[in-house]
mmCIF file of C-alpha atoms in Angstrom:
data_model
loop_
_atom_site.group_PDB
_atom_site.id
_atom_site.type_symbol
_atom_site.label_atom_id
_atom_site.label_comp_id
_atom_site.label_asym_id
_atom_site.label_seq_id
_atom_site.Cartn_x
_atom_site.Cartn_y
_atom_site.Cartn_z
ATOM 1 C CA UNK A 1 0.132 0.152 0.195
ATOM 2 C CA UNK A 2 1.435 3.249 -0.998
ATOM 3 C CA UNK A 3 1.784 5.520 2.055
ATOM 4 C CA UNK A 4 1.229 9.363 1.369
ATOM 5 C CA UNK A 5 2.288 11.738 4.217
ATOM 6 C CA UNK A 6 1.455 15.504 4.040
ATOM 7 C CA UNK A 7 3.847 17.391 5.983
ATOM 8 C CA UNK A 8 2.831 20.558 7.814
ATOM 9 C CA UNK A 9 4.849 23.377 6.084
ATOM 10 C CA UNK A 10 7.471 25.395 8.469
ATOM 11 C CA UNK A 11 8.118 28.473 6.669
ATOM 12 C CA UNK A 12 6.683 31.875 7.648
ATOM 13 C CA UNK A 13 3.837 32.856 5.388
ATOM 14 C CA UNK A 14 3.784 29.637 3.642
ATOM 15 C CA UNK A 15 -0.185 28.722 4.094
ATOM 16 C CA UNK A 16 -0.681 26.488 0.633
ATOM 17 C CA UNK A 17 -0.903 23.085 0.466
ATOM 18 C CA UNK A 18 -0.756 20.760 -2.477
ATOM 19 C CA UNK A 19 -3.388 18.227 -1.574
ATOM 20 C CA UNK A 20 -7.078 19.123 -0.588
ATOM 21 C CA UNK A 21 -9.141 16.922 1.363
ATOM 22 C CA UNK A 22 -11.008 15.863 -1.583
ATOM 23 C CA UNK A 23 -8.189 15.116 -3.330
ATOM 24 C CA UNK A 24 -6.828 12.815 -0.382
ATOM 25 C CA UNK A 25 -10.188 11.269 -0.644
ATOM 26 C CA UNK A 26 -9.971 10.394 -3.999
ATOM 27 C CA UNK A 27 -6.545 9.067 -3.237
ATOM 28 C CA UNK A 28 -8.044 6.644 -0.235
ATOM 29 C CA UNK A 29 -10.583 5.466 -2.545
ATOM 30 C CA UNK A 30 -8.008 4.002 -4.784
ATOM 31 C CA UNK A 31 -6.409 2.367 -1.682
ATOM 32 C CA UNK A 32 -3.797 4.860 -1.171
ATOM 33 C CA UNK A 33 -2.897 5.594 3.083
ATOM 34 C CA UNK A 34 -2.847 9.049 3.415
ATOM 35 C CA UNK A 35 -1.443 10.538 6.728
ATOM 36 C CA UNK A 36 -2.213 14.250 7.351
ATOM 37 C CA UNK A 37 -0.129 16.334 9.708
ATOM 38 C CA UNK A 38 -2.237 18.924 12.164
ATOM 39 C CA UNK A 39 -1.529 22.734 10.986
ATOM 40 C CA UNK A 40 -3.046 25.742 12.605
ATOM 41 C CA UNK A 41 -1.299 27.632 9.743
ATOM 42 C CA UNK A 42 -2.537 25.397 6.461
ATOM 43 C CA UNK A 43 -5.290 27.483 4.615
ATOM 44 C CA UNK A 44 -7.339 23.974 4.562
ATOM 45 C CA UNK A 45 -8.297 23.351 8.395
ATOM 46 C CA UNK A 46 -7.522 19.629 9.490
ATOM 47 C CA UNK A 47 -10.816 18.637 10.610
ATOM 48 C CA UNK A 48 -11.442 18.771 6.956
ATOM 49 C CA UNK A 49 -8.873 16.288 6.270
ATOM 50 C CA UNK A 50 -9.806 13.982 9.253
ATOM 51 C CA UNK A 51 -13.533 14.128 7.733
ATOM 52 C CA UNK A 52 -12.261 13.156 4.158
ATOM 53 C CA UNK A 53 -10.966 9.667 5.957
ATOM 54 C CA UNK A 54 -7.266 11.030 6.509
ATOM 55 C CA UNK A 55 -5.307 9.958 9.370
ATOM 56 C CA UNK A 56 -4.157 13.204 11.351
ATOM 57 C CA UNK A 57 -0.479 12.837 13.043
ATOM 58 C CA UNK A 58 1.160 15.467 14.731
ATOM 59 C CA UNK A 59 2.988 18.660 13.165
ATOM 60 C CA UNK A 60 6.482 18.137 11.973
ATOM 61 C CA UNK A 61 6.344 14.831 12.876
ATOM 62 C CA UNK A 62 7.379 13.008 9.383
ATOM 63 C CA UNK A 63 11.061 12.906 10.312
ATOM 64 C CA UNK A 64 9.797 9.720 12.326
ATOM 65 C CA UNK A 65 7.172 8.427 9.752
ATOM 66 C CA UNK A 66 7.497 4.765 8.257
ATOM 67 C CA UNK A 67 10.468 4.645 6.274
ATOM 68 C CA UNK A 68 7.881 3.723 3.305
ATOM 69 C CA UNK A 69 6.149 6.725 3.677
ATOM 70 C CA UNK A 70 6.138 9.429 0.785
ATOM 71 C CA UNK A 71 6.697 12.610 2.050
ATOM 72 C CA UNK A 72 4.604 15.550 0.430
ATOM 73 C CA UNK A 73 5.016 19.153 1.235
ATOM 74 C CA UNK A 74 5.619 22.333 -1.116
ATOM 75 C CA UNK A 75 8.530 24.566 0.690
ATOM 76 C CA UNK A 76 11.941 23.712 2.147
ATOM 77 C CA UNK A 77 12.781 21.499 4.784
ATOM 78 C CA UNK A 78 14.489 22.668 7.954
ATOM 79 C CA UNK A 79 18.192 23.235 7.554
ATOM 80 C CA UNK A 80 19.297 21.037 10.272
ATOM 81 C CA UNK A 81 21.770 19.089 8.109
ATOM 82 C CA UNK A 82 20.213 15.488 8.999
ATOM 83 C CA UNK A 83 20.305 12.702 7.126
ATOM 84 C CA UNK A 84 17.041 12.646 4.673
ATOM 85 C CA UNK A 85 15.967 8.552 4.471
ATOM 86 C CA UNK A 86 12.627 9.146 2.930
ATOM 87 C CA UNK A 87 11.191 9.585 -0.532
ATOM 88 C CA UNK A 88 10.246 13.428 -0.746
ATOM 89 C CA UNK A 89 7.608 15.054 -2.645
ATOM 90 C CA UNK A 90 8.708 18.694 -2.905
ATOM 91 C CA UNK A 91 10.096 22.086 -4.406
ATOM 92 C CA UNK A 92 13.745 21.402 -3.873
ATOM 93 C CA UNK A 93 15.566 24.002 -6.021
ATOM 94 C CA UNK A 94 18.691 21.974 -6.304
ATOM 95 C CA UNK A 95 19.427 21.013 -9.556
ATOM 96 C CA UNK A 96 20.257 24.434 -11.147
ATOM 97 C CA UNK A 97 23.347 25.397 -9.159
ATOM 98 C CA UNK A 98 21.605 27.277 -6.129
ATOM 99 C CA UNK A 99 23.875 27.303 -3.037
ATOM 100 C CA UNK A 100 21.537 25.135 -1.055
ATOM 101 C CA UNK A 101 21.120 23.166 -3.636
ATOM 102 C CA UNK A 102 24.147 21.094 -2.936
ATOM 103 C CA UNK A 103 23.823 20.294 0.605
ATOM 104 C CA UNK A 104 20.033 19.310 0.133
ATOM 105 C CA UNK A 105 21.415 16.646 -2.235
ATOM 106 C CA UNK A 106 23.891 15.666 0.300
ATOM 107 C CA UNK A 107 22.048 15.426 2.720
ATOM 108 C CA UNK A 108 19.806 12.727 0.726
ATOM 109 C CA UNK A 109 22.789 10.881 -0.010
ATOM 110 C CA UNK A 110 23.335 10.607 3.427
ATOM 111 C CA UNK A 111 20.145 9.158 4.513
ATOM 112 C CA UNK A 112 19.366 7.301 1.166
ATOM 113 C CA UNK A 113 16.441 8.882 0.706
ATOM 114 C CA UNK A 114 15.289 10.371 -3.115
ATOM 115 C CA UNK A 115 13.859 13.914 -3.821
ATOM 116 C CA UNK A 116 11.193 14.196 -6.627
ATOM 117 C CA UNK A 117 11.298 17.460 -7.227
ATOM 118 C CA UNK A 118 7.782 18.794 -8.191
ATOM 119 C CA UNK A 119 9.112 21.186 -10.277
ATOM 120 C CA UNK A 120 10.549 18.600 -12.652
ATOM 121 C CA UNK A 121 7.061 16.305 -12.442
ATOM 122 C CA UNK A 122 6.574 16.392 -16.476
ATOM 123 C CA UNK A 123 4.213 14.802 -19.270
ATOM 124 C CA UNK A 124 5.678 13.108 -22.203
ATOM 125 C CA UNK A 125 5.906 16.668 -24.223
ATOM 126 C CA UNK A 126 8.208 18.332 -21.338
ATOM 127 C CA UNK A 127 5.462 19.861 -20.057
ATOM 128 C CA UNK A 128 4.973 20.410 -16.137
ATOM 129 C CA UNK A 129 2.002 18.053 -14.721
ATOM 130 C CA UNK A 130 1.143 20.811 -12.459
ATOM 131 C CA UNK A 131 2.397 24.429 -11.308
ATOM 132 C CA UNK A 132 1.582 27.497 -9.391
ATOM 133 C CA UNK A 133 2.540 29.330 -12.280
ATOM 134 C CA UNK A 134 -0.739 31.847 -12.851
ATOM 135 C CA UNK A 135 -0.999 32.630 -9.168
ATOM 136 C CA UNK A 136 2.541 33.194 -9.047
ATOM 137 C CA UNK A 137 2.641 35.772 -12.009
ATOM 138 C CA UNK A 138 -0.864 37.364 -10.965
ATOM 139 C CA UNK A 139 0.671 37.682 -7.098
ATOM 140 C CA UNK A 140 4.045 38.561 -8.041
ATOM 141 C CA UNK A 141 2.755 41.757 -10.696
ATOM 142 C CA UNK A 142 0.630 42.655 -7.576
ATOM 143 C CA UNK A 143 3.363 43.273 -5.458
ATOM 144 C CA UNK A 144 5.274 44.622 -7.892
ATOM 145 C CA UNK A 145 2.381 47.323 -8.494
ATOM 146 C CA UNK A 146 2.610 47.610 -4.785
ATOM 147 C CA UNK A 147 6.361 48.711 -5.047
ATOM 148 C CA UNK A 148 5.234 50.947 -7.966
ATOM 149 C CA UNK A 149 2.729 52.956 -5.771
ATOM 150 C CA UNK A 150 5.041 53.231 -2.916
ATOM 151 C CA UNK A 151 7.757 55.217 -5.052
ATOM 152 C CA UNK A 152 5.293 57.273 -6.658
ATOM 153 C CA UNK A 153 4.403 58.200 -2.492
ATOM 154 C CA UNK A 154 8.277 58.527 -2.089
ATOM 155 C CA UNK A 155 8.639 55.272 -0.126
ATOM 156 C CA UNK A 156 9.856 51.930 -0.353
ATOM 157 C CA UNK A 157 7.398 49.199 -0.189
ATOM 158 C CA UNK A 158 6.254 48.132 2.905
ATOM 159 C CA UNK A 159 5.281 44.503 4.893
ATOM 160 C CA UNK A 160 2.570 42.375 2.153
ATOM 161 C CA UNK A 161 -0.091 39.868 3.287
ATOM 162 C CA UNK A 162 -2.460 37.615 1.975
ATOM 163 C CA UNK A 163 -5.964 38.653 0.874
ATOM 164 C CA UNK A 164 -8.726 36.701 0.727
ATOM 165 C CA UNK A 165 -9.502 36.148 -2.750
ATOM 166 C CA UNK A 166 -7.915 37.764 -6.407
ATOM 167 C CA UNK A 167 -10.778 40.294 -6.368
ATOM 168 C CA UNK A 168 -9.973 41.552 -3.038
ATOM 169 C CA UNK A 169 -6.479 41.864 -4.186
ATOM 170 C CA UNK A 170 -7.393 43.687 -7.522
ATOM 171 C CA UNK A 171 -9.660 46.013 -5.640
ATOM 172 C CA UNK A 172 -7.117 47.140 -3.043
ATOM 173 C CA UNK A 173 -4.539 48.064 -6.044
ATOM 174 C CA UNK A 174 -7.233 49.749 -7.912
ATOM 175 C CA UNK A 175 -7.969 52.116 -4.931
ATOM 176 C CA UNK A 176 -4.294 52.642 -4.362
ATOM 177 C CA UNK A 177 -3.475 53.573 -7.829
ATOM 178 C CA UNK A 178 -6.107 56.155 -8.129
ATOM 179 C CA UNK A 179 -4.391 58.199 -5.239
ATOM 180 C CA UNK A 180 -1.109 58.592 -7.143
ATOM 181 C CA UNK A 181 0.107 59.894 -10.602
ATOM 182 C CA UNK A 182 1.392 56.478 -12.792
ATOM 183 C CA UNK A 183 1.319 58.403 -15.741
ATOM 184 C CA UNK A 184 1.875 56.280 -18.837
ATOM 185 C CA UNK A 185 3.295 53.373 -16.842
ATOM 186 C CA UNK A 186 3.835 49.928 -19.093
ATOM 187 C CA UNK A 187 5.189 46.429 -18.517
ATOM 188 C CA UNK A 188 6.827 43.959 -20.482
ATOM 189 C CA UNK A 189 6.358 40.343 -19.538
ATOM 190 C CA UNK A 190 8.982 38.022 -20.915
ATOM 191 C CA UNK A 191 7.384 34.658 -21.200
ATOM 192 C CA UNK A 192 3.979 36.210 -21.534
ATOM 193 C CA UNK A 193 2.913 32.908 -23.233
ATOM 194 C CA UNK A 194 3.364 30.804 -20.058
ATOM 195 C CA UNK A 195 1.238 30.207 -16.939
ATOM 196 C CA UNK A 196 3.408 32.568 -15.038
ATOM 197 C CA UNK A 197 3.450 35.265 -18.103
ATOM 198 C CA UNK A 198 -0.399 35.245 -18.280
ATOM 199 C CA UNK A 199 -1.110 35.582 -14.486
ATOM 200 C CA UNK A 200 0.842 38.574 -14.921
ATOM 201 C CA UNK A 201 -0.182 39.798 -17.781
ATOM 202 C CA UNK A 202 -4.128 39.559 -16.461
ATOM 203 C CA UNK A 203 -3.248 41.458 -13.631
ATOM 204 C CA UNK A 204 -1.600 44.202 -15.138
ATOM 205 C CA UNK A 205 -4.664 44.537 -17.728
ATOM 206 C CA UNK A 206 -7.317 44.661 -14.731
ATOM 207 C CA UNK A 207 -5.258 47.929 -13.686
ATOM 208 C CA UNK A 208 -5.287 49.073 -16.842
ATOM 209 C CA UNK A 209 -1.447 48.979 -17.421
ATOM 210 C CA UNK A 210 -0.807 48.600 -20.784
ATOM 211 C CA UNK A 211 1.144 45.254 -21.523
ATOM 212 C CA UNK A 212 3.932 44.332 -24.067
ATOM 213 C CA UNK A 213 4.102 40.314 -24.143
ATOM 214 C CA UNK A 214 7.495 38.768 -24.829
ATOM 215 C CA UNK A 215 8.404 35.279 -25.573
ATOM 216 C CA UNK A 216 10.891 32.680 -26.996
ATOM 217 C CA UNK A 217 10.802 34.392 -30.912
ATOM 218 C CA UNK A 218 11.617 38.089 -29.382
ATOM 219 C CA UNK A 219 14.536 36.737 -26.965
ATOM 220 C CA UNK A 220 15.933 34.146 -29.678
ATOM 221 C CA UNK A 221 18.490 36.479 -30.830
ATOM 222 C CA UNK A 222 20.410 36.634 -27.157
ATOM 223 C CA UNK A 223 20.003 40.159 -26.631
ATOM 224 C CA UNK A 224 20.755 43.124 -25.308
ATOM 225 C CA UNK A 225 16.854 43.904 -24.339
ATOM 226 C CA UNK A 226 16.956 47.983 -24.623
ATOM 227 C CA UNK A 227 13.098 47.679 -24.859
ATOM 228 C CA UNK A 228 12.809 46.527 -21.196
ATOM 229 C CA UNK A 229 14.376 49.856 -19.872
ATOM 230 C CA UNK A 230 11.790 52.102 -21.696
ATOM 231 C CA UNK A 231 9.082 49.911 -19.755
ATOM 232 C CA UNK A 232 8.040 51.022 -16.240
ATOM 233 C CA UNK A 233 7.756 47.415 -14.970
ATOM 234 C CA UNK A 234 9.277 44.139 -16.467
ATOM 235 C CA UNK A 235 8.253 40.947 -15.169
ATOM 236 C CA UNK A 236 10.661 37.804 -15.955
ATOM 237 C CA UNK A 237 8.476 34.754 -15.733
ATOM 238 C CA UNK A 238 10.489 31.948 -17.834
ATOM 239 C CA UNK A 239 12.333 29.167 -15.933
ATOM 240 C CA UNK A 240 16.233 30.185 -16.839
ATOM 241 C CA UNK A 241 18.546 27.430 -17.680
ATOM 242 C CA UNK A 242 21.739 27.551 -19.263
ATOM 243 C CA UNK A 243 21.042 29.216 -22.727
ATOM 244 C CA UNK A 244 18.724 31.989 -21.235
ATOM 245 C CA UNK A 245 20.456 35.398 -21.790
ATOM 246 C CA UNK A 246 20.568 38.004 -19.634
ATOM 247 C CA UNK A 247 17.785 40.170 -19.760
ATOM 248 C CA UNK A 248 18.801 43.060 -17.034
ATOM 249 C CA UNK A 249 22.851 43.866 -16.847
ATOM 250 C CA UNK A 250 24.416 45.114 -13.817
ATOM 251 C CA UNK A 251 25.041 48.368 -15.871
ATOM 252 C CA UNK A 252 21.037 48.621 -16.277
ATOM 253 C CA UNK A 253 20.298 50.963 -13.086
ATOM 254 C CA UNK A 254 22.615 53.678 -14.179
ATOM 255 C CA UNK A 255 21.595 53.282 -17.538
ATOM 256 C CA UNK A 256 18.718 55.846 -19.247
ATOM 257 C CA UNK A 257 15.736 54.258 -18.319
ATOM 258 C CA UNK A 258 11.947 54.607 -17.383
ATOM 259 C CA UNK A 259 12.363 51.144 -16.212
ATOM 260 C CA UNK A 260 11.034 51.481 -12.180
ATOM 261 C CA UNK A 261 10.377 47.795 -10.907
ATOM 262 C CA UNK A 262 11.442 44.252 -11.672
ATOM 263 C CA UNK A 263 9.115 41.710 -10.897
ATOM 264 C CA UNK A 264 11.516 38.648 -10.830
ATOM 265 C CA UNK A 265 8.663 36.239 -10.391
ATOM 266 C CA UNK A 266 11.105 33.519 -11.770
ATOM 267 C CA UNK A 267 13.413 34.218 -8.364
ATOM 268 C CA UNK A 268 16.310 32.110 -8.688
ATOM 269 C CA UNK A 269 19.021 35.051 -7.542
ATOM 270 C CA UNK A 270 21.567 32.501 -6.471
ATOM 271 C CA UNK A 271 21.219 30.267 -9.751
ATOM 272 C CA UNK A 272 24.557 30.359 -12.090
ATOM 273 C CA UNK A 273 21.479 31.179 -14.744
ATOM 274 C CA UNK A 274 20.314 34.134 -13.236
ATOM 275 C CA UNK A 275 18.847 36.827 -16.109
ATOM 276 C CA UNK A 276 18.355 39.357 -13.646
ATOM 277 C CA UNK A 277 22.028 40.487 -13.134
ATOM 278 C CA UNK A 278 21.004 43.389 -10.534
ATOM 279 C CA UNK A 279 20.610 41.663 -7.590
ATOM 280 C CA UNK A 280 21.388 38.673 -5.555
ATOM 281 C CA UNK A 281 18.864 37.720 -2.781
ATOM 282 C CA UNK A 282 15.320 37.369 -2.944
ATOM 283 C CA UNK A 283 13.011 39.297 -1.359
ATOM 284 C CA UNK A 284 10.464 38.560 1.826
ATOM 285 C CA UNK A 285 6.690 39.313 2.561
ATOM 286 C CA UNK A 286 8.369 41.648 5.261
ATOM 287 C CA UNK A 287 10.821 43.681 2.669
ATOM 288 C CA UNK A 288 9.550 43.001 -0.272
ATOM 289 C CA UNK A 289 11.270 45.804 -2.579
ATOM 290 C CA UNK A 290 15.335 45.884 -3.079
ATOM 291 C CA UNK A 291 16.256 49.118 -3.997
ATOM 292 C CA UNK A 292 19.344 48.316 -6.268
ATOM 293 C CA UNK A 293 19.515 52.243 -7.242
ATOM 294 C CA UNK A 294 18.127 55.606 -6.176
ATOM 295 C CA UNK A 295 17.610 58.205 -8.418
ATOM 296 C CA UNK A 296 15.391 57.597 -10.111
ATOM 297 C CA UNK A 297 14.443 54.469 -7.898
ATOM 298 C CA UNK A 298 15.037 50.736 -9.286
ATOM 299 C CA UNK A 299 13.351 48.153 -7.064
ATOM 300 C CA UNK A 300 13.516 44.343 -7.617
ATOM 301 C CA UNK A 301 10.628 42.309 -6.438
ATOM 302 C CA UNK A 302 11.237 38.670 -5.787
ATOM 303 C CA UNK A 303 9.584 37.162 -3.253
ATOM 304 C CA UNK A 304 9.674 33.080 -3.804
ATOM 305 C CA UNK A 305 6.282 32.145 -2.406
ATOM 306 C CA UNK A 306 4.342 34.540 -4.209
ATOM 307 C CA UNK A 307 1.120 32.465 -4.521
ATOM 308 C CA UNK A 308 0.761 32.151 -0.758
ATOM 309 C CA UNK A 309 -0.762 35.082 -1.071
ATOM 310 C CA UNK A 310 -4.183 33.795 -2.819
ATOM 311 C CA UNK A 311 -3.511 30.357 -0.466
ATOM 312 C CA UNK A 312 -6.392 28.960 -1.087
ATOM 313 C CA UNK A 313 -7.511 29.756 -4.842
ATOM 314 C CA UNK A 314 -3.771 28.974 -5.228
ATOM 315 C CA UNK A 315 -4.045 25.516 -3.458
ATOM 316 C CA UNK A 316 -6.713 24.346 -5.318
ATOM 317 C CA UNK A 317 -5.654 24.893 -8.602
ATOM 318 C CA UNK A 318 -2.627 23.271 -7.986
ATOM 319 C CA UNK A 319 -3.740 20.400 -6.096
ATOM 320 C CA UNK A 320 -6.313 19.744 -9.147
ATOM 321 C CA UNK A 321 -3.617 19.926 -11.514
ATOM 322 C CA UNK A 322 -1.305 17.379 -9.253
ATOM 323 C CA UNK A 323 -4.022 15.181 -8.244
ATOM 324 C CA UNK A 324 -3.619 12.934 -11.539
ATOM 325 C CA UNK A 325 -0.050 12.253 -11.281
ATOM 326 C CA UNK A 326 -0.290 11.456 -7.233
ATOM 327 C CA UNK A 327 -3.322 8.585 -8.191
ATOM 328 C CA UNK A 328 -0.143 7.151 -10.506
ATOM 329 C CA UNK A 329 2.197 7.334 -7.762
ATOM 330 C CA UNK A 330 1.383 3.246 -7.123
ATOM 331 C CA UNK A 331 2.789 2.508 -10.440
ATOM 332 C CA UNK A 332 5.562 0.911 -11.253
ATOM 333 C CA UNK A 333 7.896 2.611 -14.161
ATOM 334 C CA UNK A 334 5.198 5.741 -14.516
ATOM 335 C CA UNK A 335 7.162 7.579 -17.021
ATOM 336 C CA UNK A 336 6.408 11.153 -14.957
ATOM 337 C CA UNK A 337 7.509 9.587 -11.612
ATOM 338 C CA UNK A 338 10.721 7.908 -13.204
ATOM 339 C CA UNK A 339 11.658 10.785 -14.755
ATOM 340 C CA UNK A 340 11.847 12.536 -11.391
ATOM 341 C CA UNK A 341 13.650 9.769 -10.155
ATOM 342 C CA UNK A 342 16.281 9.700 -12.950
ATOM 343 C CA UNK A 343 16.956 13.239 -12.599
ATOM 344 C CA UNK A 344 17.338 13.118 -9.085
ATOM 345 C CA UNK A 345 19.758 10.160 -9.650
ATOM 346 C CA UNK A 346 21.888 11.815 -12.304
ATOM 347 C CA UNK A 347 22.117 15.030 -9.463
ATOM 348 C CA UNK A 348 22.838 13.280 -6.285
ATOM 349 C CA UNK A 349 25.533 11.218 -7.776
ATOM 350 C CA UNK A 350 27.883 14.232 -8.700
ATOM 351 C CA UNK A 351 27.380 14.937 -5.101
#
């Protein structure tokens, strides 16, 4: 019997989940066992999982889970250096040269466990089977607009919080925008045809911000890209790789520019492939804007768990996309899970 163990997230401001009670009930109906850690912060109450037939276990008890349990979460594990003997389904951020990635892989190697990275669960066309992309783009654009509003008030953006739903977020932003003079602000979105780019574009268009949408044809020449500097907003919405060109080069802050806010929604500042070369660390909910130049201001927004700003919508969307793949977890040789295992084996062998 396959045993899926949904862990409680331990990161601040992380209230999302990758499995709803309805999804858990569907897995149980196929013969799986589903254990759910109690959590006061998860957007869906623990009681709803109990009603769906899940076993409820103490928060953060996954290290003591049966060895054959598959531990399922979204964000990072505690960085305590302990070996990891279980199979983990999560966003590992370990395959693109991230500074913490090697440490995580070393922990898996020491414990004999396996990372099945959610970012690399792909179908036979190479498309991800589940992603938070749309809501990451939507929320990332929203925080970037907040950064711009703060600039126009002579300030730097203060702390941000979750919203009940997308309509509440749009309404609050529209009210704040009406109180400042945003002039002819326009946005350029790279990755406009993907889920992240669509989310960012939809938020901008809902607020009346004109969008220039770019995708692979517009960036194929490899740069430079002076058009980016002619827009008040630049949104990086692509998954960077070794062939990705630099979109914003280190000299951009001092150049003549209309650019005021960079929303690096992809947010890989410590990756060797980072195409936004004016910053080196993620921003936070408490300090969402990193000011990289003062006059005129240029802020980078690079929060790496943006969908948590709309936790219920993003959780239900992601969980619905992922559920068919979770159902296939017991299948020996399932191509999606097998591909993730092979990728892990390739990278852990290099540690």
